[in-house]
XYZ file of C-alpha atoms in Angstrom:
597
model
C -7.782 -0.402 11.729
C -9.459 2.564 13.672
C -7.294 1.889 16.745
C -4.156 1.967 14.648
C -5.219 5.332 13.162
C -5.961 6.698 16.757
C -2.521 5.419 17.870
C -0.754 7.101 14.948
C -2.364 10.507 15.678
C -1.697 10.331 19.308
C 2.008 9.771 18.299
C 2.229 12.838 16.395
C 4.042 16.097 17.608
C 1.604 18.904 18.758
C 2.506 21.067 15.869
C 1.906 18.306 13.291
C -1.106 17.293 15.053
C -2.507 21.047 14.761
C -1.526 21.294 11.118
C -3.001 17.880 10.477
C -6.302 18.903 11.973
C -6.360 22.050 9.938
C -5.982 20.004 6.794
C -8.744 17.554 7.785
C -11.171 20.179 9.057
C -10.533 22.994 6.585
C -8.223 22.187 3.710
C -9.778 18.976 2.601
C -13.483 20.111 2.822
C -12.553 23.271 0.788
C -10.812 21.374 -1.850
C -13.724 18.856 -2.035
C -16.362 21.792 -2.336
C -14.087 23.640 -5.010
C -13.535 20.601 -7.078
C -17.292 19.836 -6.813
C -18.395 23.254 -7.884
C -15.833 23.614 -10.649
C -16.852 20.038 -11.793
C -20.486 21.102 -11.828
C -19.706 24.333 -13.740
C -17.752 22.179 -16.258
C -20.670 19.883 -16.624
C -23.124 22.682 -17.038
C -21.098 24.153 -19.866
C -20.810 20.766 -21.514
C -24.542 20.175 -21.234
C -25.436 23.606 -22.540
C -23.226 22.750 -25.579
C -24.957 19.455 -25.977
C -28.315 20.894 -25.969
C -27.266 23.788 -28.250
C -25.816 21.050 -30.734
C -29.255 19.300 -30.729
C -31.080 22.527 -31.547
C -28.562 23.391 -34.316
C -28.895 19.888 -35.906
C -32.608 20.045 -35.728
C -32.622 23.597 -37.404
C -30.083 22.349 -40.211
C -32.242 19.244 -40.817
C -35.422 21.336 -41.260
C -33.737 23.763 -43.614
C -31.921 21.210 -45.539
C -35.134 19.116 -45.918
C -36.732 22.185 -47.324
C -34.243 22.344 -49.998
C -34.150 18.797 -51.120
C -37.959 18.362 -50.872
C -38.111 20.793 -53.762
C -35.942 18.432 -55.901
C -38.036 15.455 -54.699
C -41.228 17.202 -55.581
C -40.062 18.105 -59.178
C -38.743 14.605 -59.737
C -42.245 13.261 -58.913
C -43.835 15.764 -61.236
C -41.482 14.749 -63.994
C -42.059 11.128 -63.619
C -45.730 11.799 -64.584
C -45.139 14.429 -67.076
C -46.591 13.058 -70.570
C -44.703 15.622 -72.553
C -41.485 14.427 -71.198
C -42.507 10.800 -72.133
C -43.335 11.820 -75.566
C -40.066 13.860 -76.157
C -38.056 11.084 -74.626
C -39.495 8.053 -76.629
C -40.113 9.863 -80.089
C -38.106 8.602 -83.016
C -36.725 11.422 -84.863
C -35.760 11.435 -88.549
C -33.920 14.613 -88.761
C -31.861 16.795 -86.525
C -34.414 19.624 -87.020
C -37.124 17.533 -85.527
C -34.790 17.053 -82.535
C -33.861 20.516 -82.246
C -37.588 21.594 -82.524
C -38.699 19.096 -79.833
C -36.046 20.361 -77.532
C -37.038 23.984 -78.102
C -40.732 23.261 -77.489
C -39.771 21.345 -74.157
C -39.135 23.944 -71.638
C -40.071 22.193 -68.496
C -36.303 21.730 -67.374
C -35.314 25.232 -67.955
C -38.373 26.485 -66.248
C -37.820 24.473 -63.294
C -34.434 25.839 -62.939
C -35.517 29.485 -63.265
C -38.519 28.915 -61.000
C -36.860 27.081 -58.058
C -33.538 28.396 -56.776
C -33.126 25.119 -54.855
C -32.296 23.259 -58.106
C -29.261 24.287 -60.010
C -29.715 21.922 -63.106
C -31.741 19.002 -64.569
C -30.457 16.315 -66.635
C -32.417 13.271 -68.222
C -30.575 10.305 -69.511
C -32.505 8.294 -72.258
C -31.423 5.355 -74.373
C -32.815 6.826 -77.680
C -30.362 6.727 -80.550
C -32.408 9.428 -82.565
C -31.733 12.050 -79.660
C -29.031 14.532 -79.496
C -27.068 15.608 -76.326
C -28.025 19.228 -75.294
C -26.945 18.689 -71.674
C -30.536 18.353 -70.883
C -31.305 15.184 -72.659
C -28.265 13.023 -72.872
C -27.955 9.622 -74.484
C -25.994 7.359 -71.861
C -22.733 6.197 -72.985
C -21.315 2.776 -71.806
C -19.284 4.801 -69.168
C -22.562 6.278 -67.761
C -24.419 3.048 -67.828
C -21.684 1.470 -65.772
C -21.433 4.371 -63.320
C -22.391 3.384 -59.728
C -25.084 6.202 -59.469
C -26.729 5.055 -62.843
C -26.896 1.478 -61.540
C -28.329 2.646 -58.271
C -30.956 4.456 -59.865
C -31.870 1.480 -62.041
C -31.899 -0.857 -59.256
C -33.960 1.453 -56.918
C -37.094 0.859 -59.263
C -38.502 4.439 -58.990
C -37.208 5.363 -55.503
C -35.072 8.532 -55.205
C -31.439 7.890 -54.860
C -29.333 10.811 -53.254
C -25.686 10.961 -54.516
C -22.839 13.203 -54.256
C -21.612 13.277 -57.826
C -19.850 15.146 -60.543
C -21.924 17.438 -62.907
C -21.009 16.367 -66.424
C -21.575 19.928 -67.772
C -19.897 22.093 -65.237
C -17.458 19.404 -63.895
C -18.217 20.124 -60.277
C -19.457 17.999 -57.331
C -22.941 18.489 -56.406
C -25.695 16.574 -54.354
C -28.042 15.157 -56.842
C -31.447 13.402 -56.845
C -31.123 10.459 -59.158
C -34.440 8.576 -60.121
C -35.396 6.022 -62.834
C -38.530 7.072 -64.674
C -40.473 4.089 -66.260
C -42.535 4.564 -69.468
C -44.687 1.526 -69.411
C -46.445 2.305 -72.582
C -43.226 2.421 -74.475
C -41.658 -0.334 -72.502
C -38.641 1.970 -71.820
C -37.076 4.053 -69.024
C -34.804 7.044 -68.487
C -32.701 8.394 -65.548
C -33.540 11.699 -64.166
C -30.853 13.771 -62.202
C -31.756 16.919 -60.332
C -28.645 18.807 -58.955
C -29.466 20.736 -55.603
C -28.164 24.268 -55.241
C -25.142 23.703 -53.157
C -24.780 27.298 -52.386
C -28.092 27.216 -50.493
C -26.827 24.191 -48.464
C -23.628 25.992 -47.830
C -25.407 29.098 -46.534
C -27.483 26.893 -44.112
C -24.258 25.440 -42.594
C -22.459 28.705 -42.542
C -24.893 30.139 -40.056
C -23.900 27.350 -37.289
C -21.308 27.899 -34.634
C -20.240 24.279 -34.373
C -18.667 22.188 -36.944
C -21.610 20.953 -38.995
C -21.565 18.700 -42.124
C -24.142 17.024 -44.463
C -22.958 13.623 -45.252
C -24.207 11.286 -47.817
C -24.807 7.451 -47.505
C -21.144 6.770 -48.561
C -19.721 8.970 -45.786
C -18.909 11.691 -48.354
C -19.118 15.237 -46.951
C -21.592 17.132 -49.120
C -21.543 20.414 -47.469
C -19.842 21.917 -44.263
C -19.235 25.190 -42.713
C -15.585 24.297 -42.869
C -15.006 24.507 -46.599
C -11.829 22.541 -46.634
C -13.827 19.459 -45.630
C -16.284 19.540 -48.490
C -15.843 16.405 -50.837
C -13.691 14.649 -48.183
C -14.876 11.270 -46.289
C -15.176 11.049 -42.593
C -12.130 8.782 -42.706
C -10.330 11.800 -44.237
C -10.862 13.949 -41.138
C -9.881 11.004 -38.568
C -13.445 10.327 -37.817
C -13.437 6.553 -38.463
C -15.428 4.889 -35.560
C -17.766 2.029 -35.613
C -20.991 3.906 -34.527
C -20.447 6.691 -36.978
C -19.343 4.648 -40.118
C -22.172 2.096 -39.523
C -24.849 4.801 -40.033
C -26.149 4.852 -36.513
C -27.687 8.168 -35.167
C -27.434 9.767 -31.564
C -24.741 11.123 -29.475
C -21.106 9.762 -29.523
C -17.791 10.792 -28.123
C -14.511 10.291 -30.113
C -11.485 11.758 -31.515
C -11.827 14.192 -34.409
C -8.740 16.104 -35.851
C -6.731 14.954 -32.727
C -9.190 16.245 -30.214
C -11.690 14.436 -27.928
C -15.091 15.605 -29.230
C -18.863 15.378 -28.725
C -20.629 14.172 -32.008
C -24.218 14.222 -32.742
C -25.579 12.551 -35.822
C -29.195 12.763 -37.181
C -30.612 11.010 -40.229
C -32.362 12.808 -42.868
C -34.383 10.317 -45.317
C -36.723 12.036 -47.539
C -39.955 10.418 -48.594
C -39.786 7.555 -51.190
C -35.982 7.387 -51.181
C -33.728 4.453 -51.353
C -31.097 6.305 -49.096
C -30.774 9.481 -47.404
C -28.416 11.988 -45.716
C -26.987 12.485 -42.241
C -26.431 15.801 -40.381
C -23.226 15.559 -38.284
C -22.486 18.165 -35.881
C -19.147 18.168 -33.873
C -17.715 20.313 -31.074
C -14.370 19.805 -29.292
C -15.012 19.344 -25.596
C -11.876 21.107 -24.562
C -12.958 24.174 -26.513
C -16.405 24.155 -25.051
C -15.136 23.760 -21.524
C -12.202 26.131 -21.990
C -14.151 29.035 -20.445
C -15.307 26.803 -17.531
C -11.625 25.602 -17.193
C -10.410 29.036 -16.915
C -12.858 29.904 -14.250
C -11.951 26.733 -12.481
C -8.346 27.564 -12.521
C -9.080 31.186 -11.306
C -11.281 29.726 -8.452
C -8.611 27.096 -7.539
C -5.880 29.583 -7.518
C -7.899 31.718 -5.079
C -8.801 28.891 -2.973
C -5.160 27.596 -2.846
C -3.698 31.065 -2.053
C -6.166 31.313 0.583
C -5.430 27.947 2.106
C -1.710 28.498 1.938
C -2.074 31.871 3.827
C -4.211 29.948 6.397
C -1.608 27.139 6.547
C 1.162 29.639 7.187
C -0.844 31.457 9.873
C -1.613 27.954 11.450
C 1.915 26.955 11.169
C 3.120 30.179 13.129
C 0.424 29.691 15.796
C 1.133 26.002 16.216
C 4.837 27.004 16.572
C 4.105 29.501 19.458
C 2.047 26.606 21.143
C 4.481 23.853 20.449
C 7.518 26.000 21.651
C 5.961 26.424 25.047
C 5.107 22.707 25.325
C 8.715 21.937 24.092
C 10.111 24.080 27.018
C 8.099 22.143 29.306
C 9.122 18.829 27.845
C 12.832 19.593 28.149
C 12.290 20.261 31.876
C 10.379 17.065 32.247
C 13.367 15.245 30.592
C 15.793 16.985 33.025
C 13.944 15.664 35.920
C 13.762 12.252 34.390
C 17.523 12.396 34.125
C 17.767 13.001 37.891
C 17.658 16.841 38.138
C 14.862 16.803 40.686
C 15.002 20.573 41.577
C 14.297 21.960 38.125
C 12.042 24.952 37.592
C 10.247 25.933 34.319
C 9.219 29.459 33.456
C 6.339 29.755 31.030
C 4.183 33.006 30.810
C 0.339 32.926 30.526
C -2.482 31.769 32.396
C -3.732 29.099 29.848
C -3.671 25.421 30.425
C 0.093 25.251 29.485
C 0.810 28.039 32.090
C -1.092 26.082 34.586
C 0.477 22.852 33.844
C 3.867 24.547 34.267
C 3.225 25.833 37.647
C 1.872 22.402 38.655
C 5.050 20.980 37.390
C 7.198 23.338 39.556
C 5.215 22.343 42.575
C 5.523 18.571 41.668
C 9.205 18.983 41.141
C 9.750 20.420 44.578
C 7.756 17.652 46.154
C 9.665 14.994 44.222
C 12.905 16.467 45.250
C 12.174 16.388 48.764
C 10.858 12.974 48.658
C 13.854 11.678 46.645
C 16.073 12.989 49.330
C 14.262 11.120 51.946
C 14.373 7.892 49.815
C 18.063 8.228 49.071
C 18.787 8.611 52.807
C 16.553 5.705 53.685
C 18.106 3.504 50.851
C 21.664 4.513 52.026
C 20.828 3.293 55.383
C 19.277 0.178 54.331
C 22.011 -0.617 51.969
C 24.569 -0.154 54.781
C 22.513 -2.360 57.032
C 22.162 -5.203 54.404
C 25.798 -4.890 53.653
C 26.860 -5.303 57.308
C 24.363 -8.238 57.692
C 25.617 -10.025 54.683
C 29.201 -9.644 55.696
C 28.370 -11.073 59.192
C 26.168 -13.832 57.556
C 29.030 -14.844 55.309
C 31.523 -15.071 58.112
C 29.117 -16.920 60.436
C 28.389 -19.456 57.506
C 32.052 -19.696 56.720
C 32.833 -20.390 60.421
C 30.106 -23.119 60.816
C 32.317 -26.275 60.236
C 31.596 -29.283 62.134
C 34.580 -30.401 64.102
C 33.362 -34.121 63.837
C 35.656 -34.514 60.821
C 38.723 -33.229 62.627
C 38.114 -35.420 65.628
C 37.680 -38.626 63.402
C 40.842 -37.640 61.424
C 42.960 -37.114 64.461
C 41.772 -40.442 65.930
C 42.663 -42.165 62.766
C 46.067 -40.641 62.720
C 46.628 -41.370 66.358
C 45.667 -45.042 65.806
C 47.920 -45.431 62.711
C 50.872 -43.924 64.621
C 50.312 -46.280 67.422
C 50.169 -49.312 65.199
C 53.026 -48.596 62.942
C 55.418 -45.649 62.411
C 55.228 -44.967 58.778
C 56.273 -41.695 56.790
C 52.654 -41.518 55.453
C 51.391 -40.192 58.815
C 53.661 -37.155 58.136
C 51.995 -36.498 54.884
C 48.608 -36.966 56.418
C 49.462 -34.501 59.269
C 50.828 -32.016 56.646
C 47.571 -32.334 54.665
C 45.447 -31.796 57.884
C 47.526 -28.717 58.629
C 46.969 -27.380 55.366
C 43.195 -27.921 55.578
C 43.092 -26.365 58.963
C 44.890 -23.304 57.709
C 42.651 -22.832 54.712
C 39.600 -23.124 57.019
C 40.899 -20.324 59.202
C 41.301 -18.099 56.162
C 37.771 -18.864 54.967
C 36.637 -15.433 56.365
C 37.649 -13.821 52.999
C 34.909 -12.993 50.484
C 36.006 -15.003 47.507
C 38.784 -17.442 46.584
C 39.653 -19.035 43.137
C 37.940 -22.310 42.197
C 41.648 -23.863 41.854
C 42.172 -23.083 45.655
C 38.763 -24.653 46.652
C 39.588 -27.742 44.539
C 42.987 -27.930 46.297
C 41.331 -28.026 49.870
C 38.914 -30.664 48.378
C 41.959 -32.851 47.104
C 43.469 -32.511 50.649
C 40.289 -33.531 52.292
C 39.947 -36.586 50.097
C 43.429 -37.766 50.504
C 42.982 -37.729 54.193
C 39.816 -39.648 53.919
C 41.503 -41.954 51.590
C 43.912 -42.643 54.307
C 41.221 -43.272 56.697
C 39.071 -45.553 54.618
C 42.099 -47.110 52.721
C 40.799 -48.999 49.538
C 37.210 -48.347 50.350
C 37.417 -44.718 49.051
C 38.480 -43.709 45.664
C 38.094 -40.100 44.059
C 38.422 -38.411 40.704
C 39.063 -34.708 40.089
C 38.263 -33.296 36.571
C 38.790 -29.532 36.362
C 38.799 -27.462 32.974
C 41.809 -25.184 33.152
C 39.669 -22.268 31.950
C 37.645 -22.576 35.057
C 40.481 -22.516 37.566
C 40.648 -18.727 38.039
C 36.946 -18.417 38.486
C 35.996 -16.587 41.907
C 34.046 -18.538 44.216
C 32.870 -18.294 47.839
C 35.138 -20.516 50.136
C 33.872 -23.858 51.490
C 31.368 -24.423 48.837
C 32.472 -27.623 47.293
C 34.226 -29.183 50.405
C 30.925 -29.630 52.415
C 29.242 -31.372 49.223
C 32.298 -33.901 49.079
C 32.001 -34.458 52.881
C 28.281 -35.356 52.647
C 29.180 -37.662 49.766
C 31.901 -39.418 51.745
C 30.069 -39.627 55.138
C 26.463 -40.251 54.060
C 26.842 -41.895 50.610
C 29.870 -44.148 51.266
C 30.608 -44.662 54.917
C 27.702 -47.154 55.230
C 28.532 -48.889 52.113
C 30.336 -52.145 52.695
C 32.640 -52.115 49.658
C 33.053 -48.243 49.609
C 32.838 -46.349 46.409
C 34.072 -43.452 44.159
C 33.600 -39.826 44.626
C 33.841 -37.594 41.321
C 34.291 -33.810 41.172
C 33.969 -32.018 37.770
C 34.168 -28.377 36.921
C 33.290 -27.860 33.182
C 32.894 -24.548 31.159
C 29.381 -24.417 29.728
C 28.903 -21.245 27.630
C 29.354 -18.455 29.879
C 29.048 -20.397 33.171
C 30.982 -23.085 35.073
C 29.030 -26.222 35.988
C 30.444 -27.935 39.294
C 29.224 -31.417 39.834
C 30.016 -33.824 42.800
C 28.820 -37.351 42.327
C 29.150 -40.576 44.299
C 28.134 -44.127 43.705
C 26.988 -44.671 47.319
C 23.798 -45.784 48.895
C 21.809 -43.002 47.451
C 18.560 -41.554 49.085
C 14.888 -42.640 48.795
C 12.412 -40.253 47.086
C 10.923 -39.242 50.669
C 14.517 -38.420 51.860
C 15.255 -36.353 48.659
C 12.005 -34.455 49.071
C 12.771 -33.627 52.681
C 16.275 -32.389 51.796
C 14.985 -30.243 49.076
C 12.372 -28.821 51.523
C 15.127 -28.165 53.820
C 17.127 -26.171 51.241
C 14.126 -23.979 50.428
C 13.097 -23.552 54.112
C 13.085 -19.695 55.118
C 14.554 -20.219 58.534
C 17.691 -22.155 59.459
C 17.272 -25.018 61.793
C 19.891 -25.757 64.406
C 20.929 -29.234 62.962
C 21.313 -27.596 59.465
C 24.029 -25.200 60.498
C 26.615 -27.017 58.530
C 26.231 -28.760 55.183
C 24.288 -28.291 51.945
C 21.900 -25.711 53.173
C 24.806 -23.453 54.035
C 26.150 -23.949 50.606
C 22.939 -23.441 48.901
C 22.213 -20.155 50.623
C 25.592 -18.767 50.025
C 25.429 -19.460 46.366
C 22.041 -17.781 46.150
C 23.318 -14.686 48.129
C 26.481 -14.495 46.048
C 25.138 -15.096 42.467
C 21.381 -14.995 42.623
C 18.467 -17.260 43.363
C 18.779 -19.329 40.296
C 22.279 -20.435 41.177
C 21.485 -22.867 44.155
C 22.105 -26.663 44.352
C 20.334 -29.189 42.189
C 20.328 -32.689 43.820
C 19.305 -36.079 41.990
C 19.471 -39.338 43.951
C 18.157 -42.809 43.878
C 18.510 -45.814 46.346
C 21.494 -48.017 45.459
C 22.520 -45.718 42.490
C 24.338 -42.827 44.240
C 23.792 -39.029 44.538
C 24.721 -36.242 42.245
C 24.897 -32.504 43.247
C 25.626 -29.769 40.889
C 25.301 -25.906 40.520
C 26.389 -23.159 38.244
C 28.488 -20.014 38.675
C 29.406 -17.379 36.355
C 32.490 -17.859 34.402
C 33.732 -14.351 35.191
C 32.644 -14.506 38.734
C 29.914 -11.681 38.322
C 28.425 -11.403 41.710
C 24.695 -10.969 42.329
C 25.071 -8.689 45.411
């Protein structure tokens, strides 16, 4: 993995590499530091807001507790007031007695006048002899079935805090509702003390964050945003499990469509069946707005600085890369063969020094190439002459033994009987001798070589009579293929002399020339006596021998070497043979006659 990165960097252009190094060394670290610092600034702003929220909630809790504790203390006092017990449980005979008792009982009015935290006091008592003066109220069936009334009865003397409607003034207030038992009379009443909502509202209006007092039913009792008073948490899109479940602590959630920080603290007065919760909410986006503005300003300054630096780096790298590009173009000219090329680059830095060294090297290489070209010219001329001589010498190395035997056979046949067949044989022999004399040309067509082979085989058939048979199979597509002269005829001669001459019943020689892909495969086969593995090995060693031996001047090595000189080392002879099964020799030549040398 690391090696691939190194390779990719090395493959970059110089200008790209300089810009990349600037980005890695300067651009990325500056961005990392910038994002880190701006992130820390945002986090500090958020943490300060969280701490301030905690302080605000604590302050609201203390001041709210001071207000509602007054209601609780008075409720406790009324629960032990003997005069209240007497007034609530007395059986009145006349209306005058009721009015007189109400006039003498001033505790409720005195409490409202003495404590500004309490706006009104009501007492519900099931006494049919009492009248409703908005302080003592006989409960109707509707009141008895009201949830707040039932909660107070079931609380058995514990205070219940409810946000409920005041029957007299028809407005919602936070009320302390408590059942007061009169054990001596085996009766009870329900006391309701309404908290002064203006005082609660004044407490919250002093807070900077959205702050609310919520009862146990998630009803907003008071809030510094007055439009929320009387609503539930669900009404302000604040329905979340931890909040609606009554939990306390810090939470994050969506309030009024904004992601916000929420702090909830519980306020449960002493000897109360339920309590209140103080909820403070601030929008995270609003808190970090100033930090984000500073962040944007800082990022803009950093970005502008980096862009300016990048432009300067681009200009500087352009100056450097243009000089390197000029040097590279001159190197390409030298690679194209313009050895005497000179580059002019100003400066004494490494690039200027490299240019001067290049000019010196160019001059040295040009002189050296002139010497090499002259040497190669002379060597090529020498090799050409040597190959020409070698081809002519090889083509002229024909053993006259065949001609002697043929002429002797013709003489003996003419002596015994004067047939016209002798005329044909003499004609074929003349044709062969004429073609042999013309063998000094570099190439002939395969059809001409096959024609000479046919003449040779017909002459040998005349000599051996029925002991020799031959077959020629030549693909018409291969007939025009160029081939060196006297390539196939020596192979056929070896097949006749060494393969069939010593075989009592004679045999058959087959010559095939087939097109295989883009090559021509020439094969000479006989069904003669064959060769032992040792003989075949010696023959193959002779073909591969580096020096020609005197007794190998004519024959297969001659053919093998000429094929390799003409078409390449892979185009030599391939021999297969077995004793009693005959011999097969084949080789390949290019179909178009492309030459190796």
